[in-house]
mmCIF file of N, CA and C in Angstrom:
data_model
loop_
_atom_site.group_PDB
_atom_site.id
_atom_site.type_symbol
_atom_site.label_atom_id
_atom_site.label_comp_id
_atom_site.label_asym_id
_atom_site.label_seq_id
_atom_site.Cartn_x
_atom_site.Cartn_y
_atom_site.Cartn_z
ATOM 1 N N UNK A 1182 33.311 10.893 -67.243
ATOM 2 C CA UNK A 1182 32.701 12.176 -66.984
ATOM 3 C C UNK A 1182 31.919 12.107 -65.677
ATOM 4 N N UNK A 1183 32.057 13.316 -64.857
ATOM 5 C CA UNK A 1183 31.450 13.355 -63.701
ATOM 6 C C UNK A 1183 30.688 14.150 -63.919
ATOM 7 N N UNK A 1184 28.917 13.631 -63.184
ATOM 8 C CA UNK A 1184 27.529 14.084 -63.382
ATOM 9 C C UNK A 1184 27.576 14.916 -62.023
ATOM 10 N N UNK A 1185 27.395 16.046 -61.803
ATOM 11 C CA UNK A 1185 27.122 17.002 -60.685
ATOM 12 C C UNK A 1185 25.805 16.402 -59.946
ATOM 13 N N UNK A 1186 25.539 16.057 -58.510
ATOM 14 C CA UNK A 1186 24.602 15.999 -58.144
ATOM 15 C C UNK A 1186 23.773 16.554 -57.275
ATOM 16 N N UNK A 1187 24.304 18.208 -56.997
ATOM 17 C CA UNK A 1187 23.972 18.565 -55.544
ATOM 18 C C UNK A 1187 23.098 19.557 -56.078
ATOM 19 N N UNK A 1188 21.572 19.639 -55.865
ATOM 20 C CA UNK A 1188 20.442 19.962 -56.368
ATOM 21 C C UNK A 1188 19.406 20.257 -55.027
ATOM 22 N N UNK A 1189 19.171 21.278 -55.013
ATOM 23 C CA UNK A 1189 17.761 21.670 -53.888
ATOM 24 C C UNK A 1189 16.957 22.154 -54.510
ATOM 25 N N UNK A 1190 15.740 22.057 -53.775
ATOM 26 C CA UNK A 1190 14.485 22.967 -54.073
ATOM 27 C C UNK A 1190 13.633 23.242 -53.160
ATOM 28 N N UNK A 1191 13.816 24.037 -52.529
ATOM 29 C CA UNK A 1191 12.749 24.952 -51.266
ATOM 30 C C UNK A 1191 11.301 25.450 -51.668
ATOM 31 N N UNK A 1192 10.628 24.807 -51.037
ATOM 32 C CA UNK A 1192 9.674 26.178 -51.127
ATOM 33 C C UNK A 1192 8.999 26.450 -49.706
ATOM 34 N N UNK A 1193 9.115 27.711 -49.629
ATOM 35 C CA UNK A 1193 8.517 28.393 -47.915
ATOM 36 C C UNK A 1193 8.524 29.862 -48.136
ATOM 37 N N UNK A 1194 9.651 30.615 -47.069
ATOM 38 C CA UNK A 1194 8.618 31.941 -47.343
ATOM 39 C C UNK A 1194 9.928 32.713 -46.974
ATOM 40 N N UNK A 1195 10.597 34.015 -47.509
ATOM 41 C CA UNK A 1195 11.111 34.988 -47.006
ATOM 42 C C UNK A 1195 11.428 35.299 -45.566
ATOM 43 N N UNK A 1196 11.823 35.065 -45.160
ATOM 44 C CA UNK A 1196 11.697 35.110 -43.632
ATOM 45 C C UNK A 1196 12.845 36.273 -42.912
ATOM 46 N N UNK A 1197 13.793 36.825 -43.399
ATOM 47 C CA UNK A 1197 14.585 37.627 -42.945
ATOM 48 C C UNK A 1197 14.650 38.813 -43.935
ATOM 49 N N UNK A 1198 15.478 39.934 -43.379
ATOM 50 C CA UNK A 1198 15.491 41.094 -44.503
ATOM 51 C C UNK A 1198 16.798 40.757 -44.845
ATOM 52 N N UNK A 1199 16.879 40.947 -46.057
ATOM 53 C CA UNK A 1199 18.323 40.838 -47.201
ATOM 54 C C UNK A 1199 18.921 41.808 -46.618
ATOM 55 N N UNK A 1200 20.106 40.845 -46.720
ATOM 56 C CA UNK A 1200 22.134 41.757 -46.446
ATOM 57 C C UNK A 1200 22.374 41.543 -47.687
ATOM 58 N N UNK A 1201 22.045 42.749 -48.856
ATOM 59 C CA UNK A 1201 23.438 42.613 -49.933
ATOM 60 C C UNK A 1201 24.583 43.596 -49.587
ATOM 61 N N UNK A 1202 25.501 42.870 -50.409
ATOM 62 C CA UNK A 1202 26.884 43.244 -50.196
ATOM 63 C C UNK A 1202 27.133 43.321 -51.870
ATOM 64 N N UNK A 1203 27.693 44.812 -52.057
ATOM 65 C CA UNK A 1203 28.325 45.038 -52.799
ATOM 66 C C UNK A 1203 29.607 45.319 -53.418
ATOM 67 N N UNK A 1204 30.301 44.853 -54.486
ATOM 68 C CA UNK A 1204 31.642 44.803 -54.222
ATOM 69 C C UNK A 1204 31.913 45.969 -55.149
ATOM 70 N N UNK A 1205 33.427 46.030 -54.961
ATOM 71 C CA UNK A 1205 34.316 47.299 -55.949
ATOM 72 C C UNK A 1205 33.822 46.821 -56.655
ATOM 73 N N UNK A 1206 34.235 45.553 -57.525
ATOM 74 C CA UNK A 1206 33.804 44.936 -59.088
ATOM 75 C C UNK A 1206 32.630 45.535 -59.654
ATOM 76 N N UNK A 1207 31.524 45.797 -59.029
ATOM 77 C CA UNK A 1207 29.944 46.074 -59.212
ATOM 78 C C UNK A 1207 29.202 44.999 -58.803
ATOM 79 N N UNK A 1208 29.759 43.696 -58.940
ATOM 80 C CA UNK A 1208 28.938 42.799 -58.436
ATOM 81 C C UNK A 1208 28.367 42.545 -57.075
ATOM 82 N N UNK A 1209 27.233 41.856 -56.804
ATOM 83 C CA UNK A 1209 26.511 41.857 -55.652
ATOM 84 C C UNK A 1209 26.109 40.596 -55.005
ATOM 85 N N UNK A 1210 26.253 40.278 -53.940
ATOM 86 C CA UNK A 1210 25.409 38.896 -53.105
ATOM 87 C C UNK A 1210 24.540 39.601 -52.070
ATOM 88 N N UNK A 1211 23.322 38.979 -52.214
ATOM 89 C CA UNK A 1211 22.291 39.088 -51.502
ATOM 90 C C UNK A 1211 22.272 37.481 -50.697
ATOM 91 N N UNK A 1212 21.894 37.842 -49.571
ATOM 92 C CA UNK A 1212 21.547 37.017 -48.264
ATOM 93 C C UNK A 1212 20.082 36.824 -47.693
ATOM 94 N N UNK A 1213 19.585 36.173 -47.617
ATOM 95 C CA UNK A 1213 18.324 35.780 -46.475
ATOM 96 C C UNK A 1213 17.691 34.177 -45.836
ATOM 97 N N UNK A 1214 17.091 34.801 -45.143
ATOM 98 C CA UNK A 1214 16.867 33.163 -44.794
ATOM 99 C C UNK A 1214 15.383 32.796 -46.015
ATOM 100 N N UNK A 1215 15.529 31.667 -45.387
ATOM 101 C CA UNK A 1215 14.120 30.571 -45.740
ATOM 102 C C UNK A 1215 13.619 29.937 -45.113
ATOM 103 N N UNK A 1216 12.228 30.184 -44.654
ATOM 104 C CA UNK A 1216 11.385 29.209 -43.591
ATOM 105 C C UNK A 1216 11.337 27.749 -44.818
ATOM 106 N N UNK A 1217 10.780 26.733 -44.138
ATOM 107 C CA UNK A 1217 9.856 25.878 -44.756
ATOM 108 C C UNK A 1217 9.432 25.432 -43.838
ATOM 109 N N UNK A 1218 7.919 24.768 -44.122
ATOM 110 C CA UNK A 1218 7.505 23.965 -42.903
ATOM 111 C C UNK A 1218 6.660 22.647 -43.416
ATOM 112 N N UNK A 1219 6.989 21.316 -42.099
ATOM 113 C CA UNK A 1219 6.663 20.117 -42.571
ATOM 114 C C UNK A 1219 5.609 19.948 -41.310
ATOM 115 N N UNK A 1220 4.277 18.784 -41.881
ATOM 116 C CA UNK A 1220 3.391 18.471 -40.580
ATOM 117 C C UNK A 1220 3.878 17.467 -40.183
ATOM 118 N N UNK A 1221 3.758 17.003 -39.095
ATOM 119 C CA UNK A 1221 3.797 15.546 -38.498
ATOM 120 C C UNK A 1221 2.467 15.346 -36.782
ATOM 121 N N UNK A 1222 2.053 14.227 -36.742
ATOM 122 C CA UNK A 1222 1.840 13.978 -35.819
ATOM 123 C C UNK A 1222 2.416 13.758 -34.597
ATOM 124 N N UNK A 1223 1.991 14.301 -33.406
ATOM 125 C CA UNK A 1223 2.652 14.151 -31.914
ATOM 126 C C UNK A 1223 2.082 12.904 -32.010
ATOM 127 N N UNK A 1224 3.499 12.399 -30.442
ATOM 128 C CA UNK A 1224 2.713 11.419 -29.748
ATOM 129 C C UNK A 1224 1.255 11.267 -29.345
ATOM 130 N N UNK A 1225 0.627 12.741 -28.834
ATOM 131 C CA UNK A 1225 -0.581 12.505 -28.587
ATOM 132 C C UNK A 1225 -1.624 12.754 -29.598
ATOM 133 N N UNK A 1226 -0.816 12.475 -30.779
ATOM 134 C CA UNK A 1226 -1.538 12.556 -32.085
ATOM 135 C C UNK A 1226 -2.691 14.003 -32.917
ATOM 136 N N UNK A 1227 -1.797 14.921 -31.887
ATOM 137 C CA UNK A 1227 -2.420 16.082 -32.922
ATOM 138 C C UNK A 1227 -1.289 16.567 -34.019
ATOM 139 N N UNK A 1228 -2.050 17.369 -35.197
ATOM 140 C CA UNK A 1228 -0.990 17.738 -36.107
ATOM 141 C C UNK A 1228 -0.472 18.537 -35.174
ATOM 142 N N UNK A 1229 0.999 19.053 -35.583
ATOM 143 C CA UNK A 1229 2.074 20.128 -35.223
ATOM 144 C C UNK A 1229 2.718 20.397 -36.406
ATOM 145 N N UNK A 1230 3.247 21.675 -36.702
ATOM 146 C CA UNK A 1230 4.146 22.285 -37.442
ATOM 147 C C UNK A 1230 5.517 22.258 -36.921
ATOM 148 N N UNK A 1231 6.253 22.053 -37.844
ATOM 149 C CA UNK A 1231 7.697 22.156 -37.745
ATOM 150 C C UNK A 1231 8.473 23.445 -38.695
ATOM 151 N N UNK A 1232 9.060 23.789 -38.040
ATOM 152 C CA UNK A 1232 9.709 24.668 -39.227
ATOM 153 C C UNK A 1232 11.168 24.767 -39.451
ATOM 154 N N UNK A 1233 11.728 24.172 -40.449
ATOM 155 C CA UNK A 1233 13.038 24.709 -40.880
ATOM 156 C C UNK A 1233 13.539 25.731 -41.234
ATOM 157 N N UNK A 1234 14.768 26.374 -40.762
ATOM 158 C CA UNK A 1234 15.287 27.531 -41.202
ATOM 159 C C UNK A 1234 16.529 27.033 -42.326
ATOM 160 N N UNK A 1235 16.390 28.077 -43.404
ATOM 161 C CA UNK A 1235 17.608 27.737 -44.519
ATOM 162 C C UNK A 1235 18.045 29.113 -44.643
ATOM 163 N N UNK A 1236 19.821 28.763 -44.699
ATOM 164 C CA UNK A 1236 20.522 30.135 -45.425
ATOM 165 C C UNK A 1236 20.486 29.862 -46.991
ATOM 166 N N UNK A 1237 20.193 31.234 -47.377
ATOM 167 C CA UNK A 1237 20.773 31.383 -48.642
ATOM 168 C C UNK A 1237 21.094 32.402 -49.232
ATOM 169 N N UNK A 1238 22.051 32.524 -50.415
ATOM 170 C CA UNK A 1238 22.537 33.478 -51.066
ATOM 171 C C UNK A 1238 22.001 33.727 -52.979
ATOM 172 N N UNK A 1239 22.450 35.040 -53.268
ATOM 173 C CA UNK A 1239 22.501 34.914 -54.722
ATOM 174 C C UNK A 1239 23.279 35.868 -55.248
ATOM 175 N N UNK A 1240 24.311 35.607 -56.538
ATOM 176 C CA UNK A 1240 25.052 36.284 -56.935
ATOM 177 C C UNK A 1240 24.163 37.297 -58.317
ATOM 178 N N UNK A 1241 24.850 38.179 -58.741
ATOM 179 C CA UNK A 1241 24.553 38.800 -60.048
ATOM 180 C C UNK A 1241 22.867 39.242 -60.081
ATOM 181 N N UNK A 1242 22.620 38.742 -61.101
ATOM 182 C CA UNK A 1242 21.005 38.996 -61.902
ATOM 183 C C UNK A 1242 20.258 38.290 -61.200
ATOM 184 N N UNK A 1243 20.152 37.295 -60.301
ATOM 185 C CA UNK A 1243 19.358 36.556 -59.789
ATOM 186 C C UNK A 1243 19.677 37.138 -57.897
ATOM 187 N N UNK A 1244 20.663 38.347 -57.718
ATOM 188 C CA UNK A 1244 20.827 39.405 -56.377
ATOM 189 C C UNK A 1244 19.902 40.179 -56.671
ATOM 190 N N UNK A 1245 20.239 41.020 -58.006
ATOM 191 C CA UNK A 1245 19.245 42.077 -58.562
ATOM 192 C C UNK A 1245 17.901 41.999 -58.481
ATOM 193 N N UNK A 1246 17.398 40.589 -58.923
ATOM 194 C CA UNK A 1246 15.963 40.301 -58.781
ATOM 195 C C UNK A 1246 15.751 40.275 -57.379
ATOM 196 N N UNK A 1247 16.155 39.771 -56.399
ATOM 197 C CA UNK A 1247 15.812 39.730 -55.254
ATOM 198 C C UNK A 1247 15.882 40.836 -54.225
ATOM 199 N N UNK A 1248 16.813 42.219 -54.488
ATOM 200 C CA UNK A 1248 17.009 42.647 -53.904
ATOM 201 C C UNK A 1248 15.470 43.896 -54.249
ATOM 202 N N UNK A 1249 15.324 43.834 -55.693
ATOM 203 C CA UNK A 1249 13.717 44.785 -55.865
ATOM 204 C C UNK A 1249 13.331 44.110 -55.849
ATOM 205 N N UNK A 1250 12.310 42.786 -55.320
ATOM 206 C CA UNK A 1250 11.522 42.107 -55.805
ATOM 207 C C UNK A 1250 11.528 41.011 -54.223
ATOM 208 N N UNK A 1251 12.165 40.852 -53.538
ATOM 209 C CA UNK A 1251 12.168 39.856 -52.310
ATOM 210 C C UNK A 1251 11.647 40.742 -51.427
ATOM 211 N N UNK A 1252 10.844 40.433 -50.701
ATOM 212 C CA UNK A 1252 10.223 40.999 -49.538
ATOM 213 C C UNK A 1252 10.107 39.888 -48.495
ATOM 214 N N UNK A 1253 10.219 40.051 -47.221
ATOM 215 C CA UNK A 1253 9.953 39.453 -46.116
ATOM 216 C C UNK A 1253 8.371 38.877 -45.674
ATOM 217 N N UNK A 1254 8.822 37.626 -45.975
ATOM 218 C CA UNK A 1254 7.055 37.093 -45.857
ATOM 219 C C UNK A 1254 6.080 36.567 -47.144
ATOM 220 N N UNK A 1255 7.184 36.783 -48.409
ATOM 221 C CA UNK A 1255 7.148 36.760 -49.568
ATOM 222 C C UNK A 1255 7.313 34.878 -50.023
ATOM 223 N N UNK A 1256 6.109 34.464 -50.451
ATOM 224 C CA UNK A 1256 6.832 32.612 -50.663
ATOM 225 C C UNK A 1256 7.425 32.671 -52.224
ATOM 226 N N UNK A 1257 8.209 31.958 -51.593
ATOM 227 C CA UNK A 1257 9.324 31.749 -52.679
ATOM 228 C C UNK A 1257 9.587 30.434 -53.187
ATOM 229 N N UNK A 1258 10.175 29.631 -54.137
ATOM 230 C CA UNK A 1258 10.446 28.217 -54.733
ATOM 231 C C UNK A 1258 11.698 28.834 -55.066
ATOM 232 N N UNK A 1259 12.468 28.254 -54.860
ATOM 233 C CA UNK A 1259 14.283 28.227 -54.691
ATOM 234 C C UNK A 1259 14.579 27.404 -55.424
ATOM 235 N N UNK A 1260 15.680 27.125 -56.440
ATOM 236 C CA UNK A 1260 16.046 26.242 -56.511
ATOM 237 C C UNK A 1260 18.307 26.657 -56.844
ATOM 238 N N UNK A 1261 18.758 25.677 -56.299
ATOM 239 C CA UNK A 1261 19.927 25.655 -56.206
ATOM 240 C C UNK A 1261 20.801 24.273 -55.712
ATOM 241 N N UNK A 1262 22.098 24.831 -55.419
ATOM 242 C CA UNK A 1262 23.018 23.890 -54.838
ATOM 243 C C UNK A 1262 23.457 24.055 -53.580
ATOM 244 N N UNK A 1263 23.883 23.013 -52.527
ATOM 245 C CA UNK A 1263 24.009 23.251 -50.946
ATOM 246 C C UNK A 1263 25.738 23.727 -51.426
ATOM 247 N N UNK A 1264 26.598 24.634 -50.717
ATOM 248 C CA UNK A 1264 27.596 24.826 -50.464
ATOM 249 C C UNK A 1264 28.060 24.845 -48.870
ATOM 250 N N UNK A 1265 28.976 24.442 -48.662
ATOM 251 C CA UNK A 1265 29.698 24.467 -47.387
ATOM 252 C C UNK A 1265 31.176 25.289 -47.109
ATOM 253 N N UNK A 1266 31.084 26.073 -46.421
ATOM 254 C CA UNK A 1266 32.344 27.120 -46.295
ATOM 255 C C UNK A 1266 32.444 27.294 -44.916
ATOM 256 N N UNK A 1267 34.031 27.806 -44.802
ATOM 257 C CA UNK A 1267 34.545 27.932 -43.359
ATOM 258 C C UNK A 1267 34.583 29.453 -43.584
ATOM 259 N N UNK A 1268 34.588 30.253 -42.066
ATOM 260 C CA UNK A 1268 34.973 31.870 -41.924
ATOM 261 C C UNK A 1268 35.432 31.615 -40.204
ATOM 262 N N UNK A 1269 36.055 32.959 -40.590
ATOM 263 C CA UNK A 1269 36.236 33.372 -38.824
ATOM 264 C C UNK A 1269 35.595 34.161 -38.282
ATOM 265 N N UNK A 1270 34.974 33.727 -36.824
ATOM 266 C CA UNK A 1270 34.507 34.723 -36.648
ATOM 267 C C UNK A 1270 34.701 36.036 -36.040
ATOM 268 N N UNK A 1271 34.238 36.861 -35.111
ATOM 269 C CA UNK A 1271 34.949 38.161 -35.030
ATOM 270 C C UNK A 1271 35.962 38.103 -33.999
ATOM 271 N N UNK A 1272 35.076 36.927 -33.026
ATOM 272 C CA UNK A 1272 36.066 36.781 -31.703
ATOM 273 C C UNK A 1272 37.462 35.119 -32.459
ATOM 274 N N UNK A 1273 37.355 35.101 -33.672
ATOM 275 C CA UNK A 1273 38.516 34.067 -33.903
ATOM 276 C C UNK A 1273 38.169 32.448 -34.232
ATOM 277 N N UNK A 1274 36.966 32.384 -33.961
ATOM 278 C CA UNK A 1274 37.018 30.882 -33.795
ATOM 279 C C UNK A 1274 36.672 30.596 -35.358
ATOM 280 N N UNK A 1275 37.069 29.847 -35.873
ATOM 281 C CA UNK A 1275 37.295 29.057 -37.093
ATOM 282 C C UNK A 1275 35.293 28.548 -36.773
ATOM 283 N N UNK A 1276 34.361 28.833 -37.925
ATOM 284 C CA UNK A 1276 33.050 28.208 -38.125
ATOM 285 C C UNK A 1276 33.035 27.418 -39.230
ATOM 286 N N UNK A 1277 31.883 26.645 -40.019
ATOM 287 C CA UNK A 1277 31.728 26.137 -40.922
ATOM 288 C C UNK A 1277 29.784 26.333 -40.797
ATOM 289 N N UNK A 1278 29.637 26.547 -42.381
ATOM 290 C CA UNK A 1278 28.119 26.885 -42.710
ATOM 291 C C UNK A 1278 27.827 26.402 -43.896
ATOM 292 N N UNK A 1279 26.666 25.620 -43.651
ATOM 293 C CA UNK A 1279 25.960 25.280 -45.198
ATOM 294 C C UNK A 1279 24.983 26.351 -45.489
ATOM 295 N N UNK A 1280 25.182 26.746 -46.748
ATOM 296 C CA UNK A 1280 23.704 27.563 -47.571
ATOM 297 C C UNK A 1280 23.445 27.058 -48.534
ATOM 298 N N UNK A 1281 22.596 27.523 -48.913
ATOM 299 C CA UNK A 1281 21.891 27.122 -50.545
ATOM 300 C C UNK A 1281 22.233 28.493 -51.424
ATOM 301 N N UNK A 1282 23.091 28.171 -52.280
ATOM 302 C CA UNK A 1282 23.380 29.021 -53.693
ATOM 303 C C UNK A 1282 22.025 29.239 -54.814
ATOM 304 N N UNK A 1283 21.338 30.348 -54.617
ATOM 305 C CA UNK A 1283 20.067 30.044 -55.288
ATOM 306 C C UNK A 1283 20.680 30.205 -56.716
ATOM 307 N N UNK A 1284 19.932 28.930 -57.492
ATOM 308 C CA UNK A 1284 20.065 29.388 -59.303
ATOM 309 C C UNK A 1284 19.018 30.156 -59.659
ATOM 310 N N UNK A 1285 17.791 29.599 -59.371
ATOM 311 C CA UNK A 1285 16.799 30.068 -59.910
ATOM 312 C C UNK A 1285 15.206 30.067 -58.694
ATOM 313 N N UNK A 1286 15.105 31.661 -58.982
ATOM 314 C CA UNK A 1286 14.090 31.831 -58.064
ATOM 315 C C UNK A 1286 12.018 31.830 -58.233
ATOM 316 N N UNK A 1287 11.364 31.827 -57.797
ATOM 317 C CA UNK A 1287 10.371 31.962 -58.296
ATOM 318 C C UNK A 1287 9.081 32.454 -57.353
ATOM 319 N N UNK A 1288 8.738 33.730 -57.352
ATOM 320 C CA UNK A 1288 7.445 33.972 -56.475
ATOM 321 C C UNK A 1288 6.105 33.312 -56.502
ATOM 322 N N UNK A 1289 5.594 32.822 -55.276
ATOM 323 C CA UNK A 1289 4.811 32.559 -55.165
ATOM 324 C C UNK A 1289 3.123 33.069 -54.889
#
């Protein structure tokens, strides 16, 4: 038996406005980013902020929640799986993108 291991957990802040997309089916994916940010010391030894940007998505009941309930600027605890997918883009060129598939969300 194979144990699944691909597991995230974010926590930072709303940072973009949601693209949902709705389909014929009724079903829905919602889109936005995710800040997070880590400290570290410079060379000349003051703190600095870093900030990561994350994509992510959510299907169904966990779109729904986000789409009344996510606001921009809003901290959030994410938790999900990284996925990797190819698209084309408009001008043709073949891309590849990691996001995070949120399972389960949580306001902060």
């Amino acid at each position: 038996m194979t144990t699944i291991r691909n597991h995230i957990t974010l926590i930072g802040s709303i940072a973009s406005d949601k693209r949902i997309t709705q389909f014929e089916n009724g079903s829905k994916v919602v889109r936005f980013d995710v800040t997070t940010d880590s400290e570290y010391r410079s060379n000349s030894g003051k703190i600095k902020t870093a900030t990561e940007w994350h994509k992510v998505f959510a299907w169904g009941n966990i779109a729904g929640f986000i789409e009344k309930f996510g606001e921009k600027g809003k901290k959030v605890a994410i938790h999900g799986r990284l996925i990797t997918r190819s698209y084309f883009s408009p001008d043709g060129i073949k891309r590849t993108i990691t996001e995070v598939e949120i399972r389960h969300i949580l306001g902060l």
